[in-house]
């Protein structure tokens, strides 16, 4: 059986002190305990990501998709759970139990993240070249020429003209900002790329370009991706497998065609049938 | 009148001096680390060298000989006022001779002559935090130092090279102390950065307004940040000499001669220049 390059076991992120009721699995009001008001943003989530695949994550707002992604990128501290990356100590050590320095190493060398909001992933006043180089610098690169070469290569890969590398992302359109984010995320050849609603807020023609770019990148770099979207068309276009989240829990998972064509859970059925 | 009759020796009360000395000791023990201290009120405006003065007043003894320089000059308003104040409240000897001084308080320069291990150089610092240019919040820069997270600083150098094809920082060029802390060397020119490395003398840095003290003890490794393929460069005075004393290989001020419109150069360290001229004219009291 193939070993996943990323395995998440029992990931839980909660905000609040909990009470006996919610700790013992009592029914929650959406993701909130009716007694102590603890929010279970992610609740016992188990995920496997395999080499070269794109794993789609769908669900409504507040279902825990972005919490899962940001936890994986160590933007949030998790409450419980373990994570194992094949590219980190052969998947033998829990990434969430590592020191701050080791988490930084994982973040800078093994992971790449593209946020829904480019403001979170880019420095809007720095040049695009500088934004991409930041990831290289964070990974310990101190050769200016080598960094410049890599920046040029990445800008080519995301089809941004070299002549615009000195311009700050604030001068760019939303689609171009996302492309700069993608090139930054790819800078250190990450094993896993996390894409959090990367096409939200972009107009349709730009969305298509970004999605095609993601597909090309997968083919070119064989990078595994986790792709969060609430747009099922995006998921159908890109994802090999899909998980459906609701109220912090995974309620259904399987091959994307299977999920979208033959949904088993009432929420998934509702989601699929609510397509305009 | 700030004299020893109405005020404690060296103006500050003994408790204050002891507390500042404790902060200095901590700074010496952790080279490059910014130690917070309770900056005192002084009869001089914040930002006019109060950090340096508090250090000087805390470490000065009756036998010390003090030199104060401001941007290389012994006679600038700031230097003269500080000298006057310290002289009045301590009665110590004041000099313009860098060799004779046991404590040198300076702003913007390190003297041209090599400093000795029986001397202390006190530098006034306006903004002690080198990461301030990349991060405005103090709580965040503290965390960045704690984690040695200096990507932002390197990024600002990368950005300079990308946009201007050179690093445009002229003074306060960031340094790495003992491969641990990035430190602001105070607004000295890049030319002086190399004097911080493996020095014989103790450097103390005081920021009164920002309430921070830090230090470079003797023989500490201090490196100016540079990329593998872009070496650190200082100001270049090749082929230029001081029009007054003829010195070469020193930090020079560029002056435009109003009469001819021609660019001329003079030693920035006026004490050093005067010493050379005195020696040239047979006055050997001055050792430079």
XYZ file of C-alpha atoms in Angstrom:
564
model
C 0.000 0.000 0.000
C 1.317 3.438 -0.930
C 2.630 5.551 1.964
C 1.039 8.981 2.171
C 3.475 11.874 2.007
C 1.349 13.646 4.591
C -0.755 11.987 7.244
C -2.882 13.891 9.729
C -4.306 11.921 12.636
C -7.080 13.133 14.943
C -6.398 16.813 14.388
C -8.466 18.959 16.721
C -8.432 22.719 17.024
C -10.787 24.170 19.592
C -11.281 27.513 21.263
C -12.631 27.402 24.800
C -12.211 25.418 27.986
C -14.581 22.554 27.045
C -16.986 20.841 29.456
C -17.794 17.258 30.264
C -20.670 17.327 27.793
C -18.656 18.305 24.701
C -15.577 16.326 25.776
C -17.722 13.188 25.822
C -18.956 13.772 22.298
C -22.272 15.476 23.072
C -24.133 16.975 20.113
C -22.855 20.425 19.179
C -24.764 23.382 17.832
C -22.955 23.468 14.494
C -19.377 23.452 15.849
C -20.132 25.124 19.194
C -20.882 23.434 22.489
C -24.368 24.559 23.657
C -23.226 24.442 27.308
C -19.714 25.898 27.530
C -19.649 27.655 24.133
C -16.363 26.011 23.200
C -15.820 26.193 19.440
C -14.555 22.982 17.853
C -13.066 24.494 14.679
C -11.569 21.145 13.624
C -12.822 18.037 15.335
C -10.902 14.756 15.033
C -9.847 15.296 11.416
C -7.912 12.516 9.657
C -6.341 13.195 6.263
C -3.902 11.411 3.994
C -2.232 13.103 1.046
C -0.418 10.983 -1.548
C 2.471 11.892 -3.825
C 1.546 14.036 -6.812
C -2.144 14.187 -5.966
C -4.417 17.148 -5.486
C -6.716 16.707 -2.546
C -9.760 18.952 -2.625
C -11.415 20.169 0.553
C -14.926 21.546 0.301
C -17.415 22.795 2.813
C -19.376 25.831 3.815
C -17.895 28.871 5.546
C -16.930 27.982 9.116
C -16.614 24.272 8.372
C -12.940 24.231 9.359
C -11.263 24.129 5.922
C -8.984 27.121 6.422
C -8.315 26.173 10.058
C -7.048 22.810 8.835
C -4.795 24.452 6.241
C -3.429 27.117 8.573
C -2.804 24.526 11.279
C -0.755 22.526 8.802
C 1.275 25.647 8.011
C 1.683 26.305 11.763
C -0.203 29.593 11.601
C -2.427 28.214 14.383
C -1.538 26.023 17.327
C -3.495 22.818 17.332
C -5.197 21.443 20.431
C -4.705 17.740 19.749
C -3.546 15.447 16.989
C -0.477 14.353 15.109
C 0.952 14.988 11.663
C 3.620 13.068 9.752
C 5.442 14.246 6.644
C 7.392 11.752 4.580
C 9.835 14.535 3.672
C 10.515 15.243 7.353
C 12.492 12.559 9.175
C 10.905 9.893 6.937
C 7.527 10.503 8.492
C 8.681 9.105 11.836
C 8.140 12.211 13.971
C 5.000 14.199 14.716
C 5.408 17.608 13.066
C 3.102 19.301 15.564
C 5.285 18.165 18.469
C 8.424 19.814 17.060
C 10.209 22.878 18.395
C 9.562 26.315 16.963
C 12.795 26.098 14.941
C 11.868 22.718 13.471
C 8.406 23.974 12.588
C 10.036 26.875 10.790
C 12.274 24.443 8.950
C 9.236 22.437 7.832
C 7.390 25.604 6.838
C 10.309 26.999 4.864
C 11.656 23.825 3.264
C 8.812 21.344 2.941
C 5.608 23.370 2.743
C 4.293 26.177 0.597
C 1.140 28.140 1.279
C -1.050 30.295 -0.931
C -3.575 32.277 1.065
C -6.988 33.395 -0.074
C -6.002 36.944 0.810
C -2.679 37.918 -0.845
C -2.146 40.443 1.962
C -1.461 37.485 4.255
C 1.095 35.896 1.992
C 2.855 38.872 0.422
C 4.548 42.066 1.485
C 2.663 44.522 -0.648
C 5.353 47.235 -0.530
C 8.278 44.995 -1.454
C 9.149 44.071 -5.017
C 7.762 40.853 -6.447
C 11.321 39.547 -6.680
C 11.818 40.360 -3.003
C 8.607 38.586 -2.063
C 9.723 35.396 -3.774
C 13.273 35.714 -2.437
C 11.921 35.999 1.112
C 11.096 32.311 1.062
C 14.606 31.480 -0.197
C 16.182 33.703 2.453
C 14.062 32.081 5.155
C 15.446 28.729 4.030
C 19.010 30.001 4.500
C 19.935 31.047 0.947
C 22.504 33.874 1.037
C 23.664 34.026 -2.580
C 22.128 37.004 -4.349
C 22.840 35.751 -7.882
C 21.416 32.302 -7.203
C 18.307 33.853 -5.654
C 17.866 36.143 -8.636
C 18.116 33.202 -11.028
C 15.526 31.262 -9.058
C 13.208 34.279 -8.946
C 13.477 34.610 -12.751
C 12.712 30.924 -13.197
C 9.654 31.135 -10.931
C 8.314 34.297 -12.533
C 8.569 32.556 -15.896
C 6.727 29.557 -14.491
C 3.786 31.734 -13.409
C 3.954 33.863 -16.557
C 4.857 37.196 -14.998
C 7.146 39.318 -17.134
C 10.714 39.743 -15.881
C 10.364 43.452 -16.514
C 7.827 43.621 -13.673
C 9.917 41.901 -11.032
C 10.825 45.193 -9.374
C 7.194 46.213 -9.011
C 5.434 45.642 -5.696
C 2.402 43.311 -5.734
C 0.162 46.208 -4.710
C 0.477 47.405 -8.327
C -0.766 44.050 -9.639
C -4.223 42.693 -10.346
C -5.698 40.065 -8.005
C -4.786 37.251 -10.384
C -1.197 38.412 -10.689
C -0.922 38.728 -6.927
C -2.046 35.112 -6.601
C 0.541 34.099 -9.195
C 3.273 35.857 -7.220
C 2.037 34.011 -4.120
C 2.169 30.712 -5.986
C 5.720 31.354 -7.200
C 6.743 32.296 -3.657
C 5.195 29.124 -2.298
C 7.075 27.056 -4.891
C 10.430 28.754 -4.284
C 11.983 25.938 -2.250
C 10.440 23.044 -4.194
C 8.030 22.122 -1.417
C 6.751 18.579 -1.069
C 3.318 19.890 -0.149
C 1.559 22.979 -1.457
C -1.408 24.315 0.484
C -3.868 26.366 -1.553
C -6.549 28.141 0.430
C -9.371 29.477 -1.764
C -6.861 30.796 -4.292
C -9.441 31.773 -6.888
C -12.022 33.368 -4.625
C -12.700 36.953 -5.570
C -11.127 36.660 -9.016
C -13.133 37.122 -12.174
C -13.851 34.015 -14.217
C -11.222 34.464 -16.933
C -8.518 35.066 -14.322
C -9.779 32.109 -12.287
C -9.325 29.841 -15.285
C -5.755 31.054 -15.811
C -4.834 30.465 -12.158
C -6.430 27.009 -12.181
C -4.603 26.043 -15.357
C -1.402 27.270 -13.793
C -2.003 25.029 -10.774
C -2.566 22.062 -13.063
C 0.615 22.825 -14.985
C 2.594 23.178 -11.792
C 1.407 19.795 -10.605
C 2.541 18.229 -13.855
C 5.836 20.108 -13.988
C 6.932 19.851 -10.358
C 4.976 16.763 -9.254
C 4.059 18.586 -6.068
C 1.231 17.308 -3.898
C -1.449 19.845 -3.111
C -4.275 20.404 -0.709
C -6.798 22.672 -2.323
C -9.524 24.359 -0.334
C -12.460 25.741 -2.266
C -16.150 26.225 -1.850
C -16.459 26.175 -5.628
C -17.254 22.637 -6.736
C -16.335 23.424 -10.348
C -12.786 24.176 -9.194
C -12.698 20.934 -7.249
C -13.979 18.943 -10.207
C -11.411 20.511 -12.503
C -8.384 19.895 -10.285
C -8.866 17.483 -7.411
C -8.155 13.765 -7.635
C -9.776 13.066 -4.299
C -12.066 15.257 -2.234
C -13.025 15.520 1.383
C -16.188 17.268 2.522
C -16.137 19.127 5.812
C -19.059 20.266 7.929
C -18.919 21.863 11.365
C -15.253 21.008 11.840
C -15.604 17.343 10.875
C -14.962 15.325 7.742
C -18.311 13.890 6.769
C -17.433 12.294 3.443
C -14.365 11.564 1.365
C -13.475 9.720 -1.796
C -12.597 10.161 -5.446
C -13.781 13.549 -6.688
C -16.060 12.117 -9.377
C -17.576 9.756 -6.865
C -18.213 12.560 -4.351
C -19.676 14.918 -6.902
C -21.648 12.382 -8.962
C -22.831 10.096 -6.226
C -22.779 11.947 -2.898
C -23.808 9.797 0.066
C -24.259 12.332 2.853
C -27.310 14.632 2.888
C -25.095 17.721 3.257
C -22.929 16.707 0.274
C -26.051 16.001 -1.761
C -27.383 19.430 -0.858
C -24.028 20.999 -1.741
C -23.859 19.277 -5.128
C -27.479 20.047 -5.963
C -27.144 23.668 -4.957
C -24.855 24.296 -7.925
C -26.298 27.089 -10.030
C 24.640 75.300 37.955
C 25.334 71.552 37.823
C 28.317 71.317 40.119
C 29.571 68.783 42.614
C 28.494 71.023 45.506
C 24.814 70.844 44.637
C 24.712 67.483 42.879
C 26.074 63.995 43.442
C 29.351 63.173 41.694
C 28.490 62.604 38.011
C 25.005 64.091 38.453
C 23.099 60.794 38.838
C 22.436 59.380 42.298
C 24.429 56.294 43.246
C 21.397 54.005 42.988
C 20.743 55.062 39.428
C 24.386 54.630 38.472
C 24.447 51.178 40.048
C 21.333 50.152 38.118
C 22.768 51.393 34.833
C 26.051 49.576 35.564
C 24.085 46.379 36.169
C 22.441 46.804 32.757
C 25.875 47.399 31.229
C 27.193 44.197 32.819
C 24.275 42.259 31.380
C 24.902 43.831 27.980
C 28.569 42.830 28.157
C 27.591 39.307 29.122
C 25.269 38.984 26.093
C 27.044 40.836 23.248
C 24.641 42.532 20.860
C 21.569 41.983 23.038
C 19.576 45.119 23.852
C 19.137 45.413 27.613
C 16.253 47.623 28.757
C 17.096 50.142 31.473
C 15.321 52.906 33.368
C 16.500 55.914 31.424
C 16.805 58.929 33.768
C 15.815 62.527 33.270
C 18.804 64.703 32.486
C 19.273 68.428 31.971
C 19.449 67.744 28.244
C 16.780 66.843 25.724
C 16.051 63.210 24.878
C 17.658 62.412 21.568
C 20.640 64.609 22.280
C 22.854 61.838 23.577
C 21.137 61.051 26.866
C 21.793 57.321 26.503
C 25.504 57.876 26.002
C 25.675 60.435 28.807
C 23.998 58.109 31.293
C 26.512 55.383 30.488
C 29.403 57.834 30.740
C 28.139 59.254 34.049
C 27.650 55.748 35.456
C 31.129 54.467 34.650
C 33.241 57.608 35.044
C 35.650 57.898 37.975
C 37.643 60.848 39.306
C 40.825 59.640 37.566
C 39.216 59.266 34.151
C 40.013 61.474 31.188
C 37.042 62.170 28.931
C 36.827 62.967 25.250
C 33.510 63.720 23.570
C 33.098 63.818 19.809
C 30.099 64.457 17.648
C 30.260 63.356 14.002
C 34.024 63.299 14.318
C 34.252 66.809 15.705
C 35.450 67.799 19.164
C 33.949 71.246 18.844
C 30.371 70.702 17.718
C 27.570 72.118 19.906
C 26.472 68.717 21.158
C 30.020 67.627 22.047
C 30.860 70.909 23.762
C 27.686 70.882 25.870
C 28.146 67.288 26.957
C 31.793 67.938 27.865
C 30.784 71.011 29.837
C 28.101 69.170 31.740
C 30.313 66.190 32.640
C 33.186 68.456 33.597
C 30.995 70.534 35.906
C 29.498 67.584 37.744
C 32.661 65.462 37.976
C 35.658 67.720 37.675
C 37.441 65.149 35.506
C 39.982 66.105 32.896
C 38.622 66.727 29.412
C 40.733 66.125 26.340
C 40.565 66.131 22.562
C 43.377 63.585 22.362
C 41.969 60.121 21.621
C 45.086 58.432 23.011
C 44.962 60.264 26.299
C 41.257 59.646 26.915
C 40.130 56.720 29.048
C 36.479 57.197 28.093
C 35.424 58.486 24.696
C 31.792 59.353 24.158
C 30.936 59.606 20.508
C 28.124 60.101 18.086
C 28.424 58.917 14.453
C 32.145 58.019 14.520
C 34.772 55.753 15.994
C 38.129 57.561 16.312
C 40.725 56.934 13.621
C 43.428 55.717 15.971
C 43.070 52.098 17.129
C 41.429 51.965 20.534
C 43.196 50.233 23.447
C 41.979 47.785 26.064
C 42.242 50.429 28.817
C 39.761 52.651 27.007
C 35.979 52.509 26.699
C 34.068 53.912 23.763
C 30.524 55.030 24.529
C 28.323 55.478 21.480
C 25.079 57.436 21.417
C 22.270 55.614 19.627
C 19.029 57.154 18.366
C 17.325 53.915 17.243
C 18.885 50.841 18.832
C 16.571 48.371 17.116
C 18.097 47.288 13.776
C 14.891 45.500 12.813
C 12.793 48.645 13.150
C 13.081 49.232 9.405
C 11.354 45.931 8.751
C 9.000 45.697 11.729
C 7.389 48.589 13.621
C 6.208 46.647 16.685
C 8.630 46.257 19.598
C 6.938 43.060 20.811
C 7.472 41.484 17.384
C 11.115 42.558 17.016
C 11.824 41.126 20.482
C 10.402 37.829 19.355
C 12.374 38.000 16.106
C 15.604 38.427 18.087
C 14.644 35.612 20.443
C 14.095 33.270 17.515
C 17.001 34.711 15.482
C 14.421 35.292 12.750
C 16.307 37.755 10.602
C 14.836 37.004 7.162
C 13.243 40.466 7.077
C 16.626 42.162 7.510
C 18.185 40.083 4.755
C 15.167 40.765 2.599
C 15.657 44.515 2.975
C 19.256 44.089 1.728
C 18.021 41.927 -1.162
C 15.444 44.581 -1.967
C 18.121 47.274 -2.061
C 20.245 45.231 -4.451
C 17.242 44.463 -6.657
C 16.014 48.032 -6.887
C 19.275 49.985 -6.840
C 21.920 47.383 -7.768
C 23.710 48.229 -4.532
C 23.038 48.333 -0.826
C 22.013 51.891 -0.141
C 22.481 51.921 3.648
C 25.162 54.526 4.410
C 25.211 54.473 8.202
C 23.733 52.143 10.834
C 24.703 49.249 8.556
C 23.451 46.120 10.354
C 25.983 43.780 11.916
C 25.821 40.232 13.212
C 27.372 39.814 16.639
C 28.914 36.422 17.449
C 26.603 34.785 14.878
C 23.661 35.415 17.200
C 22.196 38.919 17.366
C 21.771 41.424 14.577
C 22.853 44.740 16.045
C 22.628 48.367 15.041
C 26.187 49.736 15.298
C 24.708 53.245 15.874
C 24.853 55.776 13.029
C 28.557 55.279 12.347
C 29.533 55.163 8.674
C 30.085 51.764 7.071
C 33.772 52.662 7.137
C 33.804 52.245 10.924
C 31.974 48.904 11.060
C 35.180 46.906 10.680
C 36.600 48.572 13.807
C 33.949 46.812 15.864
C 35.256 43.357 14.988
C 37.769 41.735 17.321
C 38.501 45.091 18.889
C 40.785 45.667 21.875
C 38.328 48.029 23.470
C 34.893 47.778 25.052
C 32.095 49.428 23.109
C 29.001 50.514 25.022
C 25.896 51.733 23.227
C 23.272 53.835 24.979
C 19.840 54.874 23.721
C 18.260 57.203 26.296
C 15.023 57.854 24.459
C 14.513 54.178 23.630
C 15.808 53.079 27.068
C 18.223 50.433 25.804
C 21.867 49.598 26.455
C 23.956 47.104 24.507
C 27.629 46.283 24.235
C 30.431 44.740 22.259
C 33.101 43.409 24.606
C 36.726 43.208 23.421
C 37.560 40.512 20.874
C 33.964 39.923 19.873
C 33.169 38.733 16.351
C 31.189 41.463 14.596
C 30.358 40.972 10.925
C 28.562 43.384 8.642
C 25.802 41.532 6.791
C 26.668 40.575 3.231
C 25.603 38.070 0.598
C 27.995 35.304 -0.495
C 28.465 36.919 -3.896
C 28.044 40.588 -2.874
C 30.804 41.538 -0.432
C 30.359 44.257 2.169
C 31.796 47.531 0.916
C 32.821 50.632 2.818
C 33.047 54.199 1.606
C 35.967 54.510 -0.775
C 38.463 57.343 -0.369
C 41.079 55.955 -2.712
C 43.184 58.679 -4.280
C 41.876 61.320 -1.870
C 43.663 62.958 1.029
C 42.976 65.537 3.733
C 43.712 69.027 2.500
C 44.779 70.078 6.013
C 47.059 67.283 7.221
C 47.485 65.214 4.050
C 46.191 62.029 5.709
C 45.120 59.167 3.462
C 43.293 55.968 4.361
C 41.015 57.758 6.820
C 37.336 58.736 6.726
C 37.119 62.059 4.902
C 34.448 64.754 4.689
C 33.749 66.088 1.214
C 33.589 69.871 1.121
C 32.854 72.092 -1.825
C 35.183 75.092 -1.957
C 32.807 78.007 -2.385
C 35.361 80.132 -4.174
C 36.413 77.600 -6.797
C 33.484 75.171 -6.732
C 36.049 72.373 -6.390
C 35.500 69.316 -4.178
C 38.053 69.092 -1.382
C 38.458 66.639 1.482
C 39.202 66.991 5.187
C 39.636 64.443 7.969
C 36.301 63.805 9.628
C 38.069 63.062 12.954
C 39.127 66.596 13.878
C 41.190 65.502 16.882
C 43.190 63.115 14.713
C 43.695 65.818 12.072
C 44.785 68.414 14.621
C 47.243 65.963 16.145
C 48.842 65.311 12.780
C 49.089 69.017 12.026
C 50.566 69.764 15.458
C 53.147 67.059 14.929
C 53.948 68.411 11.489
C 54.526 71.811 13.102
C 56.721 70.404 15.848
C 54.193 70.427 18.686
C 54.699 66.968 20.182
C 52.292 67.327 23.113
C 49.625 65.806 20.926
C 50.322 62.166 20.150
C 48.093 61.470 17.091
